[in-house]
mmCIF file of C-alpha atoms and ligand atoms in Angstrom:
data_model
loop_
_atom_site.group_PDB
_atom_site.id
_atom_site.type_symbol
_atom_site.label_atom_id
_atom_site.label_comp_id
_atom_site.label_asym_id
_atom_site.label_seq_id
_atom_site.Cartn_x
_atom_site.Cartn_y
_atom_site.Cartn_z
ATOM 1 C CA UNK A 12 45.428 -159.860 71.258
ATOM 2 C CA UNK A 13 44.050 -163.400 72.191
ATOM 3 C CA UNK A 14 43.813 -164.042 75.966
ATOM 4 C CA UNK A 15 46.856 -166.698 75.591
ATOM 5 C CA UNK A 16 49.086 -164.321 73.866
ATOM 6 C CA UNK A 17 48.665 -162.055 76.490
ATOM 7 C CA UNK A 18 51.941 -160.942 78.592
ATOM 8 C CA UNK A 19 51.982 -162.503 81.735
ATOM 9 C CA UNK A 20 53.010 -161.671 85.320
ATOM 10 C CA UNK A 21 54.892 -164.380 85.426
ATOM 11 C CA UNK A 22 57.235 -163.914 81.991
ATOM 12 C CA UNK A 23 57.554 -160.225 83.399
ATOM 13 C CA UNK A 24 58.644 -161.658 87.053
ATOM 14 C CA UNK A 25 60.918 -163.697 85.622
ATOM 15 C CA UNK A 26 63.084 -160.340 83.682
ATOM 16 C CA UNK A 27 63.423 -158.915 86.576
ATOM 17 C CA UNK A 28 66.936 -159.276 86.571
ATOM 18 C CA UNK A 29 67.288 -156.640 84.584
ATOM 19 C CA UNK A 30 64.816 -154.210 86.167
ATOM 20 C CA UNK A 31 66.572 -152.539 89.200
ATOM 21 C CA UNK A 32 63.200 -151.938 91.340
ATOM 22 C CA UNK A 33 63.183 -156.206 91.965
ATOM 23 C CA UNK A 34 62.420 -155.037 95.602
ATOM 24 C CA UNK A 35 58.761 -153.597 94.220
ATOM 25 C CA UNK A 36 58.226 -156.906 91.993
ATOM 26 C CA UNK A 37 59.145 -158.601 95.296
ATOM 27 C CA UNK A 38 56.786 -156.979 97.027
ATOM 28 C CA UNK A 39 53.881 -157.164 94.273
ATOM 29 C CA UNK A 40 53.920 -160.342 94.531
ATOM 30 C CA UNK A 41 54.011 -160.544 98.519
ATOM 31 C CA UNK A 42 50.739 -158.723 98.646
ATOM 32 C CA UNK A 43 48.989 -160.836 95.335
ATOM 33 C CA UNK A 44 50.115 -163.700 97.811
ATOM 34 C CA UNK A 45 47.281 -162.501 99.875
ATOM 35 C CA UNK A 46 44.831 -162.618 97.194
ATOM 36 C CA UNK A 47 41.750 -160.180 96.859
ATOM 37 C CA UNK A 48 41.287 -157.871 99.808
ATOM 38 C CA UNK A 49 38.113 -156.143 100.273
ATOM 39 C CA UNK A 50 37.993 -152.665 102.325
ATOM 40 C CA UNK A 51 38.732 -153.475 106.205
ATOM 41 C CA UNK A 52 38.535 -157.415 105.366
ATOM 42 C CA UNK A 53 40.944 -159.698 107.073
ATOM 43 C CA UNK A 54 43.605 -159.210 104.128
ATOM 44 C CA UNK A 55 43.201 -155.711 103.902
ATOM 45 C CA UNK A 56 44.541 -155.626 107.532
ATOM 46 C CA UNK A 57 47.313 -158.378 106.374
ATOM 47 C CA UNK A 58 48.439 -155.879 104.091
ATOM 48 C CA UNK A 59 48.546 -152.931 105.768
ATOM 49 C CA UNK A 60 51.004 -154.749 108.484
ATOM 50 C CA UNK A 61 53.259 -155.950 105.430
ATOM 51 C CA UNK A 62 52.995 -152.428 104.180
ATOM 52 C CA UNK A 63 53.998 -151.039 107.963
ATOM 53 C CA UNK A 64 57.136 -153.206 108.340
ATOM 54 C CA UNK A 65 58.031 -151.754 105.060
ATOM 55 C CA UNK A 66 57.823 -147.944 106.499
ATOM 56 C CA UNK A 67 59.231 -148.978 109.454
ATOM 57 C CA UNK A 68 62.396 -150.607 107.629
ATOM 58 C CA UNK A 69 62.661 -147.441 105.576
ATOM 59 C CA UNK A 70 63.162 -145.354 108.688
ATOM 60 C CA UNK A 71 59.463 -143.750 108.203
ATOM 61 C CA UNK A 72 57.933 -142.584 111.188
ATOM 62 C CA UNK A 73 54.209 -144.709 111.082
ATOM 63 C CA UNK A 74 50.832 -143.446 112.359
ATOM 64 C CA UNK A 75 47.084 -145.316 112.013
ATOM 65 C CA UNK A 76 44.656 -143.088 112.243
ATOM 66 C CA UNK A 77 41.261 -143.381 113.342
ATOM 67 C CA UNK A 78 39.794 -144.125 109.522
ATOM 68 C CA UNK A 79 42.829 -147.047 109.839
ATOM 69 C CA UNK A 80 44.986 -145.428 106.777
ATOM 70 C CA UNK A 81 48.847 -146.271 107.644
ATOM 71 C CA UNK A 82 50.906 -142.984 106.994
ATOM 72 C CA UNK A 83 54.717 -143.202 106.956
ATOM 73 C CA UNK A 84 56.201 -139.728 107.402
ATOM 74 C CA UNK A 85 59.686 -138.071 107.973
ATOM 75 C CA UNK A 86 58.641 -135.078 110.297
ATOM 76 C CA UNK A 87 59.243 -131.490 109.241
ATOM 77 C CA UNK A 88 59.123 -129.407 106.175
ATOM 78 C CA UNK A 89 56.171 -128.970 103.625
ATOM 79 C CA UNK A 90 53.451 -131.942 104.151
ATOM 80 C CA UNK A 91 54.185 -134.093 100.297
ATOM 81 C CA UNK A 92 52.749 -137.166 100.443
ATOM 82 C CA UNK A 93 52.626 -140.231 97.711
ATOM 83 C CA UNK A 94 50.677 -143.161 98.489
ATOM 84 C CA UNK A 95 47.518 -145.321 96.866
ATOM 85 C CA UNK A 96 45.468 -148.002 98.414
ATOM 86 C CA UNK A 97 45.988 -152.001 99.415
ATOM 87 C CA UNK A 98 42.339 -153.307 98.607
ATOM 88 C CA UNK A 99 40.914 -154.201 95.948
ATOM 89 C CA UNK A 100 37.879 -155.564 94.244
ATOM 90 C CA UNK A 101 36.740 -159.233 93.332
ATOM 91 C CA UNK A 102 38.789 -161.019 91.023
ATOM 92 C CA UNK A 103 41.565 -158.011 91.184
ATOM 93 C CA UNK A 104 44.755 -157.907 89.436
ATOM 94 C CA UNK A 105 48.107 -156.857 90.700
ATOM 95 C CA UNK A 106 48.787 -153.357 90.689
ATOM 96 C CA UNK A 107 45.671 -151.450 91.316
ATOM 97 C CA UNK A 108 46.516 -149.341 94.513
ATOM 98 C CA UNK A 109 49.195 -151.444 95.197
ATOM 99 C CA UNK A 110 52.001 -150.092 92.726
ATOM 100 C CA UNK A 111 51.242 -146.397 93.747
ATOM 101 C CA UNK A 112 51.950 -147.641 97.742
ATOM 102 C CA UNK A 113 55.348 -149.206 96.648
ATOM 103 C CA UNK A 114 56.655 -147.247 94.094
ATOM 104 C CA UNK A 115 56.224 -143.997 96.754
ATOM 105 C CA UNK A 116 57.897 -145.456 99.280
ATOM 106 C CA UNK A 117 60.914 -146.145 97.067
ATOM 107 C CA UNK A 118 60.411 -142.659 96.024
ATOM 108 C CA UNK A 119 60.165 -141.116 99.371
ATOM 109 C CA UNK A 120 62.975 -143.947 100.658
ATOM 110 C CA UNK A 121 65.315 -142.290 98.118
ATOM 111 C CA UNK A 122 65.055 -138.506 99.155
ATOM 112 C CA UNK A 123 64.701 -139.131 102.286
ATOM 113 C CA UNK A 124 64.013 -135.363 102.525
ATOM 114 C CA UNK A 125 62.017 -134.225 105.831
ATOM 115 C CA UNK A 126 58.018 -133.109 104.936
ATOM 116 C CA UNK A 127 57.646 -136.441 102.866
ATOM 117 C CA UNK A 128 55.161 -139.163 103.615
ATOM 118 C CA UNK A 129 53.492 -142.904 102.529
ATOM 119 C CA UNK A 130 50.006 -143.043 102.790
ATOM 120 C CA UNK A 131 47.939 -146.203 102.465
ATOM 121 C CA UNK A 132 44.432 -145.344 102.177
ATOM 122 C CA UNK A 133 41.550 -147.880 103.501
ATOM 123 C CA UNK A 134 39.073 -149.360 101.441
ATOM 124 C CA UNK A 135 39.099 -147.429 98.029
ATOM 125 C CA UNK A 136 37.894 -149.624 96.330
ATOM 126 C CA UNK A 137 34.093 -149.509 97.365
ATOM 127 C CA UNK A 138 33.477 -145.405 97.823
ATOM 128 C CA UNK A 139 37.395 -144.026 99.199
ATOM 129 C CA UNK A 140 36.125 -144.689 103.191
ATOM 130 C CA UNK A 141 39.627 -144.066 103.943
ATOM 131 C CA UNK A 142 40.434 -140.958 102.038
ATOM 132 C CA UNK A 143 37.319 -139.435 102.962
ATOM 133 C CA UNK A 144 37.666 -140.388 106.998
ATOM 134 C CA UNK A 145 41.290 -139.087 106.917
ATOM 135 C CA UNK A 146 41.466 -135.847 108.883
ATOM 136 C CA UNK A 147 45.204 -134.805 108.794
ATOM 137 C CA UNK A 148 45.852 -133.024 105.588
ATOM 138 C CA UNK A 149 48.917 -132.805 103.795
ATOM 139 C CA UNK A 150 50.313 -129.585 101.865
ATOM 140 C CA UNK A 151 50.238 -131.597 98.582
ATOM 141 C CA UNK A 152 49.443 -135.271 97.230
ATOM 142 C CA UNK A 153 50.744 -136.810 94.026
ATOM 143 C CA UNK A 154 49.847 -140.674 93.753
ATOM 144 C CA UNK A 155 51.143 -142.951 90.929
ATOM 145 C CA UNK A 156 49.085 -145.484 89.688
ATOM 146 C CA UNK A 157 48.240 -147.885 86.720
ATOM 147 C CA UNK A 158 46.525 -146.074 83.799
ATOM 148 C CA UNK A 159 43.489 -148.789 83.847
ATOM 149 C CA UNK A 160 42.796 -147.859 80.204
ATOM 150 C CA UNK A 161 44.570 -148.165 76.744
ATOM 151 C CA UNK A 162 45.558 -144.666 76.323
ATOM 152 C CA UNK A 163 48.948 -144.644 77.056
ATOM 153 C CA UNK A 164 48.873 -148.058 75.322
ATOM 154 C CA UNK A 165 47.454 -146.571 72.367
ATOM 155 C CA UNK A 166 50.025 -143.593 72.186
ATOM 156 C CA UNK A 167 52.806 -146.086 72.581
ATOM 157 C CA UNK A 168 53.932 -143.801 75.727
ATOM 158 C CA UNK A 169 54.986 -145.431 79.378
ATOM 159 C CA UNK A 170 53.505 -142.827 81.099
ATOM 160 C CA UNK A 171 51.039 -140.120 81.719
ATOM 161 C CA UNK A 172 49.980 -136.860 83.226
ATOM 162 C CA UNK A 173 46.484 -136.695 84.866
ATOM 163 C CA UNK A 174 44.466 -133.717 84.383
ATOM 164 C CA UNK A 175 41.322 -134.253 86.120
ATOM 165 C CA UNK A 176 39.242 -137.600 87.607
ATOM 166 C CA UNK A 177 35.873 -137.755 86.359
ATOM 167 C CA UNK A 178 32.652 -137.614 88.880
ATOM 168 C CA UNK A 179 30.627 -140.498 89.817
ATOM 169 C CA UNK A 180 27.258 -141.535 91.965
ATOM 170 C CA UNK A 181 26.710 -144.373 93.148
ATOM 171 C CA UNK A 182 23.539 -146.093 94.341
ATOM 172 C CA UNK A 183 20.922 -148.682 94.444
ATOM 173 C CA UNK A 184 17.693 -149.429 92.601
ATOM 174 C CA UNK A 185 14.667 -151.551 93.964
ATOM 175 C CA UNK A 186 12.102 -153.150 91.863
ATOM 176 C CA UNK A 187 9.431 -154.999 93.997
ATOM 177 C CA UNK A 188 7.151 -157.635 92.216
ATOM 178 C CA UNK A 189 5.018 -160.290 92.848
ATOM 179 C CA UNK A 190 6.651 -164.013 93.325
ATOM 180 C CA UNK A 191 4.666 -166.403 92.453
ATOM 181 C CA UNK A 192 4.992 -170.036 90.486
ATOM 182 C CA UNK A 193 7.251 -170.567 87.425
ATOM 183 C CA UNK A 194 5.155 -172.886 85.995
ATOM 184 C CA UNK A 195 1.463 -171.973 86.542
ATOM 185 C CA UNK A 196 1.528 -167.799 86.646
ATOM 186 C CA UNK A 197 0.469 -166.940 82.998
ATOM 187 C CA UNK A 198 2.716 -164.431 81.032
ATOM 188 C CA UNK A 199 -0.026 -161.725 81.124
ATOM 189 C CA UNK A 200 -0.651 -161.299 84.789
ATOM 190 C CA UNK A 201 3.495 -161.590 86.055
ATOM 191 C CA UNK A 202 4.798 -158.437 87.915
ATOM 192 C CA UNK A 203 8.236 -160.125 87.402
ATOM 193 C CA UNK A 204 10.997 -157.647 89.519
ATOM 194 C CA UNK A 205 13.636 -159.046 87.692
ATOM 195 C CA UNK A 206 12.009 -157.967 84.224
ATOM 196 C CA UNK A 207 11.436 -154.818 85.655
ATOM 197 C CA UNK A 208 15.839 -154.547 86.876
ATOM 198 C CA UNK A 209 16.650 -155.682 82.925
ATOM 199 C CA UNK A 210 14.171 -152.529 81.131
ATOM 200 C CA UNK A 211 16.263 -150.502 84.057
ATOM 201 C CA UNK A 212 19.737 -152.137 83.219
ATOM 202 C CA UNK A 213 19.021 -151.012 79.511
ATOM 203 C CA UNK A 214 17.667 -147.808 80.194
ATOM 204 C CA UNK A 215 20.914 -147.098 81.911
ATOM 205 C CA UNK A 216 22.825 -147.912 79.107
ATOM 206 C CA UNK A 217 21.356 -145.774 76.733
ATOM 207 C CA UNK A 218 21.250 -143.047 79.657
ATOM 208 C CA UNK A 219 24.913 -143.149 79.419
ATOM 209 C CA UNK A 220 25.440 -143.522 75.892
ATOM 210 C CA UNK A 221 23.282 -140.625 75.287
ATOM 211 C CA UNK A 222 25.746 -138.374 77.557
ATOM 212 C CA UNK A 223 29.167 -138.027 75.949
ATOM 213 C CA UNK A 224 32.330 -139.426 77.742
ATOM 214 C CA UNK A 225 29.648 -140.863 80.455
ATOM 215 C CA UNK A 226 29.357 -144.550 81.325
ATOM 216 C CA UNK A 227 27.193 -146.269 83.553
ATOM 217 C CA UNK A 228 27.348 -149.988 85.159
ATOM 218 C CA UNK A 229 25.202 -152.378 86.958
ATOM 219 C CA UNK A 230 27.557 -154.462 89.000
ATOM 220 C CA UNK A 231 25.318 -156.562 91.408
ATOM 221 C CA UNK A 232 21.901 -157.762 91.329
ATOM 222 C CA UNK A 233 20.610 -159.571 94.237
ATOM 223 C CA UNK A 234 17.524 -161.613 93.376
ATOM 224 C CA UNK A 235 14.856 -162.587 96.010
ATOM 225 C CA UNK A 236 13.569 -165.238 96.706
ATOM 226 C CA UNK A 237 16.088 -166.505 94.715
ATOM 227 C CA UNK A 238 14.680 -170.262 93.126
ATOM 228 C CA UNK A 239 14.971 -171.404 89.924
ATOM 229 C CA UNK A 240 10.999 -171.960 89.212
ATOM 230 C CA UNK A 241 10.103 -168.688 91.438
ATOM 231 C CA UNK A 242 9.318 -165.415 89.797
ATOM 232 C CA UNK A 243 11.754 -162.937 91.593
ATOM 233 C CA UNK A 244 9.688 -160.744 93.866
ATOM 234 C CA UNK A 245 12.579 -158.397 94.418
ATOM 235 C CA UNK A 246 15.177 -157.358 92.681
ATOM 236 C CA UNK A 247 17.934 -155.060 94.523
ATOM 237 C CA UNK A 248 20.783 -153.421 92.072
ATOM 238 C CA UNK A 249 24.195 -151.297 92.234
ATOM 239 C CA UNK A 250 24.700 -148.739 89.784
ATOM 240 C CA UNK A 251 27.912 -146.412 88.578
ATOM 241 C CA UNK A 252 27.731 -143.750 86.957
ATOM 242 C CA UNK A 253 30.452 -141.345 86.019
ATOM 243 C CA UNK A 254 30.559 -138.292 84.252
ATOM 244 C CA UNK A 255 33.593 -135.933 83.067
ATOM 245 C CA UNK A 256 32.098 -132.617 84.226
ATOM 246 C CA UNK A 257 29.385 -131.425 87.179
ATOM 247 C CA UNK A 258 26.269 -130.860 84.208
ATOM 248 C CA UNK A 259 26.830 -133.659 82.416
ATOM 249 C CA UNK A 260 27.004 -135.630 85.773
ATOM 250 C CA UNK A 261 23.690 -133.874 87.275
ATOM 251 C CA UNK A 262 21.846 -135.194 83.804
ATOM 252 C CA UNK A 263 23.034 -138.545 84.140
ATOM 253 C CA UNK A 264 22.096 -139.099 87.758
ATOM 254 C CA UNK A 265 18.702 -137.548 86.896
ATOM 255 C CA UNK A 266 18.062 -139.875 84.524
ATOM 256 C CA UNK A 267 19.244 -142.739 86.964
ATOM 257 C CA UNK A 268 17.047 -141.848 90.010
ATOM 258 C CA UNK A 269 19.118 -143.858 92.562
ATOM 259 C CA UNK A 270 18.691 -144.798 96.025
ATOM 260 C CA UNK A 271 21.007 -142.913 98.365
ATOM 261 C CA UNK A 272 23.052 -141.845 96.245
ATOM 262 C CA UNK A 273 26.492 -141.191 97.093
ATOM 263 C CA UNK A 274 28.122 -138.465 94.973
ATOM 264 C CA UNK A 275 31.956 -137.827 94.075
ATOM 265 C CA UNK A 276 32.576 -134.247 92.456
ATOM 266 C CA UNK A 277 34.765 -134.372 88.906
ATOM 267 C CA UNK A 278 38.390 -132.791 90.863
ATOM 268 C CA UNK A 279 41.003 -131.113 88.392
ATOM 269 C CA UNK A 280 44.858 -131.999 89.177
ATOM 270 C CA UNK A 281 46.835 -129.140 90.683
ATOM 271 C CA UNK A 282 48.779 -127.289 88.021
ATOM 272 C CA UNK A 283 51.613 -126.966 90.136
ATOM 273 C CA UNK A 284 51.757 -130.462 90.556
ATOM 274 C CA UNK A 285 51.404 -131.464 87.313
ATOM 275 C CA UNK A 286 53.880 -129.142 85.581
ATOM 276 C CA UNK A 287 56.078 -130.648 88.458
ATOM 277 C CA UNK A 288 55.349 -134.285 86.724
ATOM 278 C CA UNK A 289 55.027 -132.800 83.130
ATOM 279 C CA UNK A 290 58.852 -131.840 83.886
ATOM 280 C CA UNK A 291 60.069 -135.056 85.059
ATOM 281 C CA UNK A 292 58.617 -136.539 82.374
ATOM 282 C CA UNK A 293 60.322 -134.198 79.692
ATOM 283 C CA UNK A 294 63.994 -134.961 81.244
ATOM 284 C CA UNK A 295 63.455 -138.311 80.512
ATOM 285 C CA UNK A 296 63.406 -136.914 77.193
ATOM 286 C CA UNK A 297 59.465 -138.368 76.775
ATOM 287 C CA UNK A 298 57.239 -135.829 75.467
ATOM 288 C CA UNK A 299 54.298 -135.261 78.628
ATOM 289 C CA UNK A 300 51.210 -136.506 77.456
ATOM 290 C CA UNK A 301 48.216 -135.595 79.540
ATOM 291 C CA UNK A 302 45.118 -137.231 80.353
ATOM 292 C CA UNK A 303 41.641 -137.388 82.323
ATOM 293 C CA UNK A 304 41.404 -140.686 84.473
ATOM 294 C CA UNK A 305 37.832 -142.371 84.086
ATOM 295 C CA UNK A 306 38.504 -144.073 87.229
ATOM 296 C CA UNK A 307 37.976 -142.487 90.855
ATOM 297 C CA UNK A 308 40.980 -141.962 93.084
ATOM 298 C CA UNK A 309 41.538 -141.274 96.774
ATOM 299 C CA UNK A 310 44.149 -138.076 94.598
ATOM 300 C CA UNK A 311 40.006 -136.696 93.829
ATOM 301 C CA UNK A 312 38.974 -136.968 96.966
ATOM 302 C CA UNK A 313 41.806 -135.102 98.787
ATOM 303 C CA UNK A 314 41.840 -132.783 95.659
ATOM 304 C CA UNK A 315 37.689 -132.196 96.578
ATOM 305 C CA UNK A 316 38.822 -131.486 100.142
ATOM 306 C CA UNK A 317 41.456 -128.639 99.183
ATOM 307 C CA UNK A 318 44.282 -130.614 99.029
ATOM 308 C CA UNK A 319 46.743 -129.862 95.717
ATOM 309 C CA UNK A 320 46.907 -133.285 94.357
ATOM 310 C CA UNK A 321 48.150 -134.758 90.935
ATOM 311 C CA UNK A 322 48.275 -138.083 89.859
ATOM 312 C CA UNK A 323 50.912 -140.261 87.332
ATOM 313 C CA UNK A 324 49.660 -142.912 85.146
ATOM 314 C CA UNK A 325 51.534 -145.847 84.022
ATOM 315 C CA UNK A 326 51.037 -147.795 80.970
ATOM 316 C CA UNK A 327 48.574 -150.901 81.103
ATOM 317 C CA UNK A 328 49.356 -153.592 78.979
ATOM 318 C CA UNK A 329 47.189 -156.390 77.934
ATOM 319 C CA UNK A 330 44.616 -153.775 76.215
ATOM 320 C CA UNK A 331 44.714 -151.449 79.263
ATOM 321 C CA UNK A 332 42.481 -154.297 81.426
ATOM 322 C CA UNK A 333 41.797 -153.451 84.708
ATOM 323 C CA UNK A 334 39.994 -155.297 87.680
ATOM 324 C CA UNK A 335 41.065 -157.879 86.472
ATOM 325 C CA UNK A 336 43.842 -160.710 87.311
ATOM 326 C CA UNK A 337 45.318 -159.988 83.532
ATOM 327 C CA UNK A 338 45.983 -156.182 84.543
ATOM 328 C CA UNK A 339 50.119 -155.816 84.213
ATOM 329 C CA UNK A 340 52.496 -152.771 83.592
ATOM 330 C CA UNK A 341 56.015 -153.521 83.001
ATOM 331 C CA UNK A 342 59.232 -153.410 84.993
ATOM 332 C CA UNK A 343 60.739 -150.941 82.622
ATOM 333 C CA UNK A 344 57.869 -148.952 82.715
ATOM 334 C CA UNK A 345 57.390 -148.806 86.446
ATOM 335 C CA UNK A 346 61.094 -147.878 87.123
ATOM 336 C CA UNK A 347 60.470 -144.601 84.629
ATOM 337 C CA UNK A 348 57.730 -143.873 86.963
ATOM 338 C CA UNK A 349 59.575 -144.267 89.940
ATOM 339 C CA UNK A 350 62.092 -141.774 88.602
ATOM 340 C CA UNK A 351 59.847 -139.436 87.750
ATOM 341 C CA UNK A 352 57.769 -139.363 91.205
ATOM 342 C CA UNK A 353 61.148 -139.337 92.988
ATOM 343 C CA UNK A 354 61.951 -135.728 90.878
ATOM 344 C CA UNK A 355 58.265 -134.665 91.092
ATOM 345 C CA UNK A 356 58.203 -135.060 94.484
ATOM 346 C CA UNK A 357 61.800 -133.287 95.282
ATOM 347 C CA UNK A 358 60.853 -130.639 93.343
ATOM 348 C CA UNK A 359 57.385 -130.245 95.593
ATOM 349 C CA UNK A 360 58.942 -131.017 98.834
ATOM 350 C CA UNK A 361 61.573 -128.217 98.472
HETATM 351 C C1 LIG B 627 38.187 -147.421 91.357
HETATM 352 O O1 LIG B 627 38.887 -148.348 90.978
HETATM 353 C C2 LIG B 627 37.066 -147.059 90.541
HETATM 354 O O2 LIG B 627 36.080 -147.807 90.567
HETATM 355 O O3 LIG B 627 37.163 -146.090 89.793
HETATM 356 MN MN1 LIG B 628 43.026 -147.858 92.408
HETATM 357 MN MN1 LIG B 629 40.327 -150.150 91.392
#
């Protein structure tokens, strides 16, 4: 599909007349308004105080606590709590985070039922700071969110069941050189960093490729001193790396060597919660597919942490692009989801 045939936001927007959720497409579009919001930036706080005049509407007792997650609750019962994130990265599209913090407060709005609770973890984007700093922990977690891949798109099915989130490390690497003059430095005696970062770049790749179902990515590359006719002296890189199991992980981050590497265990779904989504699914009379999710979710890192946690994909259209402004799922898609966290989550809370 070219780039201009693409389905947009906007001819989606404007069908909402026929999709009964307008209030989330509403609200989508309230916190795009705000445009990209980076972990505990300026906007990230805007939209956690549209998010808590939302709960607070809804009835929803609200909490901040000391990580700065917003958690809506109705007291009593069993702990189930829905939610997602409100950042996102550079140059983000729509529903990352954000359609998983809407669609379960209509969910929760709808049952009403004491135990259940809206969570809005801080900066996921960048490492999960919030999900990891959050200390009160909930009796289960199941958070809905865009698929971020063509799977679903591929199967021709609007949603999916998650069985397990794939491990990652993070890091940096340094390459030090010597900087020195573009024009007079002869090819032979260069310690160039910057060379150094590209053999690294590549060796990444083929790190990764060499590992099934891994994938690795350089992201930034900061460049020092930084002029046109200097040769770099320093080169300072990101990488991610993810992996679909512990071993294959360990190999791949051997390979990698980082710098302070920050690690995130692969974390299997609950099976209680997913037969609980499997069976929503089925009595919408869609057969459950299942599937792993090759991107991290705050759902891994309270699964890592002990809590039962599941996750619900929705369909990505547009190829399945993610990070990306061209990112979309559709109306008719999202409300199926909605129905089916609603009935996951009444079964779970009861
Ligand atoms: C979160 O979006 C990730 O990078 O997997
Ligand atoms: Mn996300
Ligand atoms: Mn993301």
């Amino acid at each position: 599909m070219t780039l201009s045939s693409r389905p947009s936001w906007n001819r989606w927007a404007c069908s909402r007349g026929r999709f009964r959720g307008v209030r989330i497409l509403d609200r989508l579009e309230q916190l795009a308004a705000l445009g990209d919001r980076i972990g505990y930036s300026p906007e990230e706080d805007a939209a956690h105080e549209l998010a808590a005049g939302w709960f607070r509407e809804a009835g929803l007792e609200v909490e901040v606590d000391a990580a700065g997650n917003l958690i809506g609750r109705i007291p009593g019962g069993r702990e189930v709590w829905t939610g997602s994130h409100l950042d996102t990265v550079p140059g983000a599209g729509r529903f990352d985070g954000t359609l998983g913090v809407l669609a379960g407060l209509e969910a929760v709005e709808r049952l009403g039922s004491p135990g259940l609770g809206v969570v809005v973890f801080r900066d996921e984007e960048r490492g999960c700071a919030g999900s990891r700093g959050c200390t009160a922990r909930p009796d289960a977690y199941v958070e809905l969110h865009i698929e971020q891949g063509p799977t679903l798109l591929r199967a021709d099915m609007p949603l999916g069941v998650v069985t397990a989130i794939v491990g990652y490390v993070r890091g940096r690497r340094t390459f030090e050189g010597t900087p020195g003059h573009a024009g007079t430095t002869p090819m032979d005696v260069r310690e160039d960093a910057l060379v150094a970062a590209a053999e690294f770049v590549l060796h990444a790749r083929e790190g990764a490729r060499g590992i099934e179902g891994a994938v690795a990515t350089v992201g930034q590359l900061t460049v020092e001193p930084g002029g046109t006719n200097v040769i770099p002296g320093r080169v300072v890189l990101s990488v991610d790396a993810r992996a679909p199991d512990a071993s294959r992980l360990d190999r791949l981050a051997d390979a990698l060597e980082l710098e302070e590497p920050v690690r995130t265990e692969p974390s299997p779904m609950s099976e209680e919660i997913r037969a609980a989504l499997r069976a929503e699914v089925e009595a919408l009379g869609l057969p459950a597919l299942e599937l792993p999710s090759g991107a991290g979710h705050d759902a891994g890192i309270l699964a890592s942490a002990g809590v039962p946690s599941g996750m619900l994909f929705v369909r990505s259209l547009n190829g399945g692009v993610s990070h990306n402004p061209a990112e979309l799922s559709s109306p008719e898609d999202i409300a199926l989801a909605v129905d089916v966290l609603t009935g996951a989550l009444g079964r779970l809370v009861s």
